[in-house]
Structure formats: C-alpha cells, structure tokens
PDB file of C-alpha atoms in Angstrom:
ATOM      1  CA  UNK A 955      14.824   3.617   7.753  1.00  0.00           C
ATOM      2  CA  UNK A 956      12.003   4.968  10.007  1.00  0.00           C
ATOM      3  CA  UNK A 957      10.897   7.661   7.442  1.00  0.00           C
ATOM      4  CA  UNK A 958      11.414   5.825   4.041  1.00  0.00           C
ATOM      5  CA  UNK A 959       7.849   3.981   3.922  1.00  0.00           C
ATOM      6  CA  UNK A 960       5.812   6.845   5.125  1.00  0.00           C
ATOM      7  CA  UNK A 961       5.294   7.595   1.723  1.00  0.00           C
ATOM      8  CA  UNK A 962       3.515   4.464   1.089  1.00  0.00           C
ATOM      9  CA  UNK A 963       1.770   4.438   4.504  1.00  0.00           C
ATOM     10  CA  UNK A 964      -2.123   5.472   2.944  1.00  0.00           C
ATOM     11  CA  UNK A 965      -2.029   3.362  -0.344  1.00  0.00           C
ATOM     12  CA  UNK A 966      -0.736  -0.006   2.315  1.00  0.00           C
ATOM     13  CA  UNK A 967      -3.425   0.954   5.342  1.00  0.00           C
ATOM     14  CA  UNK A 968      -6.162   3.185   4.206  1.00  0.00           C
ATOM     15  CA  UNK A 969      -6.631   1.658   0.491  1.00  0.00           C
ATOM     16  CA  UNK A 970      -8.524  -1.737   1.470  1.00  0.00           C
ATOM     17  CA  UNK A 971     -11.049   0.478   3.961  1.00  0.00           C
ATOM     18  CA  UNK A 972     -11.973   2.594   0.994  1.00  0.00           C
ATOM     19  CA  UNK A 973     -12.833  -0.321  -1.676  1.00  0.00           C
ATOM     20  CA  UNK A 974     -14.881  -1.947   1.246  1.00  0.00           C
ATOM     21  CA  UNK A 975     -16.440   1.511   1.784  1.00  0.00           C
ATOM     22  CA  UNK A 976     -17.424   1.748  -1.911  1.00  0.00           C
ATOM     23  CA  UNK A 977     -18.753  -1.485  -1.616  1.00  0.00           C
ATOM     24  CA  UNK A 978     -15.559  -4.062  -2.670  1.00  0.00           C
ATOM     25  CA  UNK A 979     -16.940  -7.284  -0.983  1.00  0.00           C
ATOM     26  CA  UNK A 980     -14.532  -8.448   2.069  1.00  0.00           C
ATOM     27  CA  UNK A 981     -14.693 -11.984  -0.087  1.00  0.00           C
ATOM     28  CA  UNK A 982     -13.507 -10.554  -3.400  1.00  0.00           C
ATOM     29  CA  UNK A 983     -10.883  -9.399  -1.678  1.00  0.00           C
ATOM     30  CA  UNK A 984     -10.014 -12.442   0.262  1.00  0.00           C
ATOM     31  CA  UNK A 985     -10.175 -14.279  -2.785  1.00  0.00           C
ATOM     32  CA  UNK A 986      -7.869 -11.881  -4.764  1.00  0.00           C
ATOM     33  CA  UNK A 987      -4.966 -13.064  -2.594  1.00  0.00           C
ATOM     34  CA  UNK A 988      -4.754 -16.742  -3.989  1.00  0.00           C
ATOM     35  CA  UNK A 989      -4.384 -14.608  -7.122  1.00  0.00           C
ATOM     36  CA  UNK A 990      -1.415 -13.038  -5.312  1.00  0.00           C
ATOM     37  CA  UNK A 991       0.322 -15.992  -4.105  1.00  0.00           C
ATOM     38  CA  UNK A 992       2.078 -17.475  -7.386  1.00  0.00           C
ATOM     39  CA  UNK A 993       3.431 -14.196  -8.530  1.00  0.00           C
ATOM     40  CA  UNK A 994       4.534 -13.019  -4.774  1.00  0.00           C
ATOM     41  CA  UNK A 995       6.478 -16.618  -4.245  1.00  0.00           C
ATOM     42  CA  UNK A 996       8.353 -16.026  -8.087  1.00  0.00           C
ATOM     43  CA  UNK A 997       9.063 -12.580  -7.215  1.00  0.00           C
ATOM     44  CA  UNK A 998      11.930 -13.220  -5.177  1.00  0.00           C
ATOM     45  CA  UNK A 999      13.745 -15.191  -8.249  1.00  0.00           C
ATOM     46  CA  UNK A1000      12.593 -12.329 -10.594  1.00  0.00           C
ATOM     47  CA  UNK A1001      14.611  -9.748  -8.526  1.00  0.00           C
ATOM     48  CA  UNK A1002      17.258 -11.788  -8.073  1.00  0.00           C
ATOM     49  CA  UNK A1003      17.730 -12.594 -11.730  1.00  0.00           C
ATOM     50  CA  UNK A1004      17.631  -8.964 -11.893  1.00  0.00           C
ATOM     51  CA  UNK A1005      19.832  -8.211  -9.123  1.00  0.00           C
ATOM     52  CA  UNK A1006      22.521 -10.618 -10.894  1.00  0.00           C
ATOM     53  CA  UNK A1007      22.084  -9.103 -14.295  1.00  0.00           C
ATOM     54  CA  UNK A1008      21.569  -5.253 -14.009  1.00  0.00           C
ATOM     55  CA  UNK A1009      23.995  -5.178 -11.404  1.00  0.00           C
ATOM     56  CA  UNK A1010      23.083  -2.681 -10.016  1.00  0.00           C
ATOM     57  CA  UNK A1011      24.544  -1.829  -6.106  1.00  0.00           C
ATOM     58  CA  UNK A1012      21.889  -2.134  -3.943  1.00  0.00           C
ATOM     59  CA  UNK A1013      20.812   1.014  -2.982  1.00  0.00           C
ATOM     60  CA  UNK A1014      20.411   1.375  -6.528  1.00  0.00           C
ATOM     61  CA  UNK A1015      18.157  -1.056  -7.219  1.00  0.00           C
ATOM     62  CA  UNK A1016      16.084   0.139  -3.684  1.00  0.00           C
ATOM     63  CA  UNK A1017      15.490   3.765  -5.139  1.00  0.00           C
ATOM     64  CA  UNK A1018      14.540   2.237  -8.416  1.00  0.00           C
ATOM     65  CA  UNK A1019      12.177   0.054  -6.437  1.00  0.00           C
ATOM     66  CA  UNK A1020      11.015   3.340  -4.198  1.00  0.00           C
ATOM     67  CA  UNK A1021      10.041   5.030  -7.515  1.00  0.00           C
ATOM     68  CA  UNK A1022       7.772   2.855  -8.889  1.00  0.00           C
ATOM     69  CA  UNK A1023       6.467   1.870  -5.686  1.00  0.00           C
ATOM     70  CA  UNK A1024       5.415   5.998  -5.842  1.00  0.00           C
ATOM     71  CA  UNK A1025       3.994   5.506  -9.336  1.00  0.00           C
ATOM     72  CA  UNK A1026       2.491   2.561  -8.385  1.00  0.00           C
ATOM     73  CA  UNK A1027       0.438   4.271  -5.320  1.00  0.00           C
ATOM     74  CA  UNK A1028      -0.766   6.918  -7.247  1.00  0.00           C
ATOM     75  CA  UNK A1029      -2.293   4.123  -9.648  1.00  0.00           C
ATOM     76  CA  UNK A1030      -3.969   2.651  -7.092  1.00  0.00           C
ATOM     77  CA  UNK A1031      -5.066   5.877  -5.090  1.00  0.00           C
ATOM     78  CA  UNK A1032      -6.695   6.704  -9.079  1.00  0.00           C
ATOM     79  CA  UNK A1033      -8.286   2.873  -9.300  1.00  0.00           C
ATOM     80  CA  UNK A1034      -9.630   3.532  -5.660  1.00  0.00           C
ATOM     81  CA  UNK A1035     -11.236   6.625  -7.175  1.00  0.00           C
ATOM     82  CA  UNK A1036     -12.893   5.455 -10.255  1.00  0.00           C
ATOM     83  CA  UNK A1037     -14.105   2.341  -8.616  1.00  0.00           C
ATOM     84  CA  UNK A1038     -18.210   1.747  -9.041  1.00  0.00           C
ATOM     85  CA  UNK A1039     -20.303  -1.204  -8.464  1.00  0.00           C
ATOM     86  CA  UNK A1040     -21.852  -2.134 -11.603  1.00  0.00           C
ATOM     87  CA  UNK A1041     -25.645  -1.788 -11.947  1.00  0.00           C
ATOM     88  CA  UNK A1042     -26.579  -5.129 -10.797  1.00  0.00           C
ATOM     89  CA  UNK A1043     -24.356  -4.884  -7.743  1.00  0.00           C
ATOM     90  CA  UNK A1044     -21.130  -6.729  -8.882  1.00  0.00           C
ATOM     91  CA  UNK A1045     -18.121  -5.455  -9.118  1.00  0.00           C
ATOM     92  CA  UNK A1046     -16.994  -5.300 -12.344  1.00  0.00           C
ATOM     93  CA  UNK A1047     -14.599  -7.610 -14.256  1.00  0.00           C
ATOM     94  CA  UNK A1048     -12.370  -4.834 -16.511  1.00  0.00           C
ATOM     95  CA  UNK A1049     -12.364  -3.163 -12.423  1.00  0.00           C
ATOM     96  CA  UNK A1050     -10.666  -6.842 -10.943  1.00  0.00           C
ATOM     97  CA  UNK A1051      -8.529  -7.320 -13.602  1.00  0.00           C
ATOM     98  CA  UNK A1052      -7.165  -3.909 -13.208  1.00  0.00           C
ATOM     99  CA  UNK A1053      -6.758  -4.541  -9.503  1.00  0.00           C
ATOM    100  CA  UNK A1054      -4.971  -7.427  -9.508  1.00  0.00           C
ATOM    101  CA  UNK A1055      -2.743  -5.881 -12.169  1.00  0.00           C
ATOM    102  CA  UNK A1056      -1.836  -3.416  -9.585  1.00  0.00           C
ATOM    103  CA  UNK A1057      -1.636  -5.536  -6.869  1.00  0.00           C
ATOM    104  CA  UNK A1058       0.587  -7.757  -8.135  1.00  0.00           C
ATOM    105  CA  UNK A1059       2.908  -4.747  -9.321  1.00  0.00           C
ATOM    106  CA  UNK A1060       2.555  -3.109  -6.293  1.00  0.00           C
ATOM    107  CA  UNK A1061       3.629  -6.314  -4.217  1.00  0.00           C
ATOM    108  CA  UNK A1062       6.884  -6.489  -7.210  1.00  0.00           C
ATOM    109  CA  UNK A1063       7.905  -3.285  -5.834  1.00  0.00           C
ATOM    110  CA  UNK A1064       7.806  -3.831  -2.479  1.00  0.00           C
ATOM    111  CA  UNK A1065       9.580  -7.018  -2.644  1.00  0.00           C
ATOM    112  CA  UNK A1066      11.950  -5.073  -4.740  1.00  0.00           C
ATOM    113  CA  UNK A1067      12.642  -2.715  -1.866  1.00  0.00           C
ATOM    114  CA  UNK A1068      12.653  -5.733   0.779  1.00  0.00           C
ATOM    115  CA  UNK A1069      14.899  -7.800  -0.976  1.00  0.00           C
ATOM    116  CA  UNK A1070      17.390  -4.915  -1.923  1.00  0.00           C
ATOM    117  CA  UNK A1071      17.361  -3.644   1.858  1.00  0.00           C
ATOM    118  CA  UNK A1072      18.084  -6.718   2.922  1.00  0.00           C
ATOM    119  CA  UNK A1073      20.869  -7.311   0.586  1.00  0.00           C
ATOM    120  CA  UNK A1074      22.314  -3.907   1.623  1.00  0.00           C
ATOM    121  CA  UNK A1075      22.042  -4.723   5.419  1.00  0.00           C
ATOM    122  CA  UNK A1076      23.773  -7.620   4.745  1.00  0.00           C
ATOM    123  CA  UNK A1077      26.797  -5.866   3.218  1.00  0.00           C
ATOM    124  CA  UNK A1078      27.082  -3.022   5.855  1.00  0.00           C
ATOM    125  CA  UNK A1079      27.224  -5.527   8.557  1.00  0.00           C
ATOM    126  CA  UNK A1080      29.570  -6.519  11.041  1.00  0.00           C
ATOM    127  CA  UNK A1081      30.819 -10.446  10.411  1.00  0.00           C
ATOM    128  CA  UNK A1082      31.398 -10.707  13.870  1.00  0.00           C
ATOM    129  CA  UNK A1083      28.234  -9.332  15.102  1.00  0.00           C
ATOM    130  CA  UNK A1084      26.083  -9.877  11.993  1.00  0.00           C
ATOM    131  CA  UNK A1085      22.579 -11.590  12.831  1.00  0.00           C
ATOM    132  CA  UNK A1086      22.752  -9.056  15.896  1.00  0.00           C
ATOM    133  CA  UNK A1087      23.386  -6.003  13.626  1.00  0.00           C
ATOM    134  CA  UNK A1088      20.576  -7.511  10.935  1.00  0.00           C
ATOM    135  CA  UNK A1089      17.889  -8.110  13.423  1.00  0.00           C
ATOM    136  CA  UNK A1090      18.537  -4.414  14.716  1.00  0.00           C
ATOM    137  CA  UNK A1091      18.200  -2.691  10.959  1.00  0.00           C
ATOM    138  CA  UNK A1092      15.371  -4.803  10.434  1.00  0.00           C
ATOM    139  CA  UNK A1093      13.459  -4.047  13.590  1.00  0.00           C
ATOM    140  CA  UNK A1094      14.161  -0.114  12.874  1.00  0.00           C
ATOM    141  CA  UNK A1095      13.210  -0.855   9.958  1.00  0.00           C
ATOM    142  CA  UNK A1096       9.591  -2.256  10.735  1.00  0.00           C
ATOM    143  CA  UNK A1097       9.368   0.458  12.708  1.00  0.00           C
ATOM    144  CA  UNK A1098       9.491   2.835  10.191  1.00  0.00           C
ATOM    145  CA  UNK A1099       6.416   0.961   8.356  1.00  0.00           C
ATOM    146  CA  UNK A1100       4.677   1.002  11.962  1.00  0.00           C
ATOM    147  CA  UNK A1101       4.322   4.491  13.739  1.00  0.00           C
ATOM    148  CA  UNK A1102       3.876   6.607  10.531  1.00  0.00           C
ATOM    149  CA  UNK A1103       0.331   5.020  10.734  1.00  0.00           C
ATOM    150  CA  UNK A1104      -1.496   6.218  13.316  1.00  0.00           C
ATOM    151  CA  UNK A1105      -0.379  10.112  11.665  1.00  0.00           C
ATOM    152  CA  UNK A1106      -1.288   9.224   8.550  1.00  0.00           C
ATOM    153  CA  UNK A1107      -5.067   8.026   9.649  1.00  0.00           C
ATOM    154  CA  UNK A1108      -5.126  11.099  11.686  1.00  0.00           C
ATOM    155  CA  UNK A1109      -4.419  13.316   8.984  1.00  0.00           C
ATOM    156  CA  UNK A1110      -6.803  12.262   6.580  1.00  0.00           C
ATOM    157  CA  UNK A1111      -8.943  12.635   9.053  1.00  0.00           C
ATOM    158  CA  UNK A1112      -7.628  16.025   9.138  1.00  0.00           C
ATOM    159  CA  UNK A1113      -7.966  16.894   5.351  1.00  0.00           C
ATOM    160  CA  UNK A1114     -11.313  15.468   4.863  1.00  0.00           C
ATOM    161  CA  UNK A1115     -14.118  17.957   4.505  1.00  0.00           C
ATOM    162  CA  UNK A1116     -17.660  17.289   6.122  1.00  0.00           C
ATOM    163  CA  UNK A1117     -20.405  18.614   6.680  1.00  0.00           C
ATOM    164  CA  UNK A1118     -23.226  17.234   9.584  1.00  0.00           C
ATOM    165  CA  UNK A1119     -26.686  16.426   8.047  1.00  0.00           C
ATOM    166  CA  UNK A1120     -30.245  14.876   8.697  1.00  0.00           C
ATOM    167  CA  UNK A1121     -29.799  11.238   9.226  1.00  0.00           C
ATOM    168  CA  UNK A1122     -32.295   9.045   7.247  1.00  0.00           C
ATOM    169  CA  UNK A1123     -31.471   5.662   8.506  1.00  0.00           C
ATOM    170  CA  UNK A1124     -32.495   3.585  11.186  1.00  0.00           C
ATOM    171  CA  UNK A1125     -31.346   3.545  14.286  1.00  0.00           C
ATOM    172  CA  UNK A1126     -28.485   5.931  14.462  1.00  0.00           C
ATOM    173  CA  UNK A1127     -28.315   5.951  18.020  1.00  0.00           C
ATOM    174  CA  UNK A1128     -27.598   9.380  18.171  1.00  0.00           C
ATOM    175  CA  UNK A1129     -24.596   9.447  16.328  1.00  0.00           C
ATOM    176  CA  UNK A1130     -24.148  12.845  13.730  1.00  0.00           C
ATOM    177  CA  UNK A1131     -24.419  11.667  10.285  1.00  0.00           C
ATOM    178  CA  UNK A1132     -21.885  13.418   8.090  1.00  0.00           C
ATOM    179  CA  UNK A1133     -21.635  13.648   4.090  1.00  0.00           C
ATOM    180  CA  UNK A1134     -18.604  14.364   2.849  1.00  0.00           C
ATOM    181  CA  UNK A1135     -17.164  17.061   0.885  1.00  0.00           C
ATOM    182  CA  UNK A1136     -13.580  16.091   0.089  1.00  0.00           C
ATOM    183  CA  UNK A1137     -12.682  12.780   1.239  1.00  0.00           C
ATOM    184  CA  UNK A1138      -8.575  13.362   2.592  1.00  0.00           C
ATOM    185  CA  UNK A1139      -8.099   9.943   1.664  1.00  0.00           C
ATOM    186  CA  UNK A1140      -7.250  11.481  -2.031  1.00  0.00           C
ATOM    187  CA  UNK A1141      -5.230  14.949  -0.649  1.00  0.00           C
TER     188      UNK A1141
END
C-alpha cells in the first residue's frame, strides 16, 4: 500500500509542469478537464460491468489495472516528449486529441485500481470493525500516493544534467541560468 503508486508518482506530479514548461497553456489544460468529466463519472459503471462479468478476484483485476497504468505512463512520458508548439504558437490539434486520449485512459486505469482496492478492502475487513478498518487501509493507502513525492522531485532533480551558462534575459537577479543536457524528468 505505501509503495504500490510510486511507480506512477512522475507521470501524476511532474507531467503537467513539463507541458506548461514546453509551453501547454495553463487554460488548455483547464479546459481539457470538462473533457474529462463524462468519461471519469461512466468509469465507475464500466469497471463494474467488468468487475461482474470477467470475474475476476480483485486483486486480479488491480494488477491488471497496475499494468496498463505502467503502459499507460510510458505513453504519456513519450507524448510529453514529442510535444511542440506549432509554428504560429498553438498547440496543435492531432497533439490534444492525443492527450485527451491518454488522459482519459490513464484516469480508466486508475479508477480501475481505486475501485478494485476498494472492493478488496472491503472483503478483508472486519464486520464488526469495518468503516474503522476501511478508513485505516485507505489512509495508508493515500499515504503511499503522498510521501513518494517529494523523492521522486528530488531525484529528477538528481538525474538531470546541466550545465551553467551566460544569461541573456532581463533581469535575472542574479540567479545562474542553466541549459540542460538531459532533462531526469525522462530517466
């Protein structure tokens, strides 16, 4: 439980810093999530439907969910990488279709793994003591989507490559300026 989501820890915090650092518009990205919405409030039925018909135990259907959350990041981490503003400044329309694409599968997966976990916690509790026992596996659980942050930031910071060099813009109130080299973000 507190080690499970550090795989997805980068793609979940460190993904929406880099589009806005290669110049995804905070808007577009606001705007993206009334995209989200309609498929994140059907999801639930989806997984249920195929909860009810794979039937599947539900650790099962977690792991399956874990996997293509994996596949999923390494989509994204690759769209991250190829994404370019288009030569008038706009971000391109083949680049927010494929965004949203893996958005929306990305959120499938996770509410894959949410819904599964909480379907297992349900079963491995205690009737007598069970909302006690549930809020306890889900606050560990939380946790273990919380403190592999901080880490995680650090060590990109850690695998990035830079070098100092001239800075050319105004005012940089005596800050370095850096280029980078490798960016850890994608190591």
């Amino acid at each position: 439980l507190l080690t499970c989501r550090l795989a997805f820890t980068c793609v979940d915090s460190v993904t929406p810093l880099k589009l806005n650092e290669k110049g995804f518009p905070k808007e577009t990205a606001g705007l993206l999530v009334f995209v989200y919405v309609p498929f994140e409030l059907v999801f639930p039925l989806l997984i249920a439907y195929l909860n009810m018909h794979l039937q599947w135990s539900k650790m099962r259907l977690w792991q399956a969910g874990f996997q293509l959350r994996i596949v999923m990041s390494f989509l994204i981490v690759s769209l991250v990488y190829g994404f370019a503003l288009d030569e008038t400044g706009n971000v391109p329309y083949s680049f927010l279709l494929r965004q949203i694409l893996t958005a929306v599968t990305y959120s499938f997966t996770s509410g894959l793994m949410f819904t599964s976990q909480c379907g297992f916690f349900a079963k491995v509790a205690d009737e007598t003591i069970g909302g006690t026992y549930l809020t306890l596996l889900n606050t560990v659980s939380n946790l273990g989507g919380t403190w592999p942050k901080y880490f995680v930031l650090r060590s990109i910071d850690w695998f990035t490559v830079k070098h100092e060099i001239e800075c050319v813009e105004q005012p940089h109130d005596g800050k370095p300026c850096f280029e980078i080299d490798k960016d850890g973000y994608y190591y």
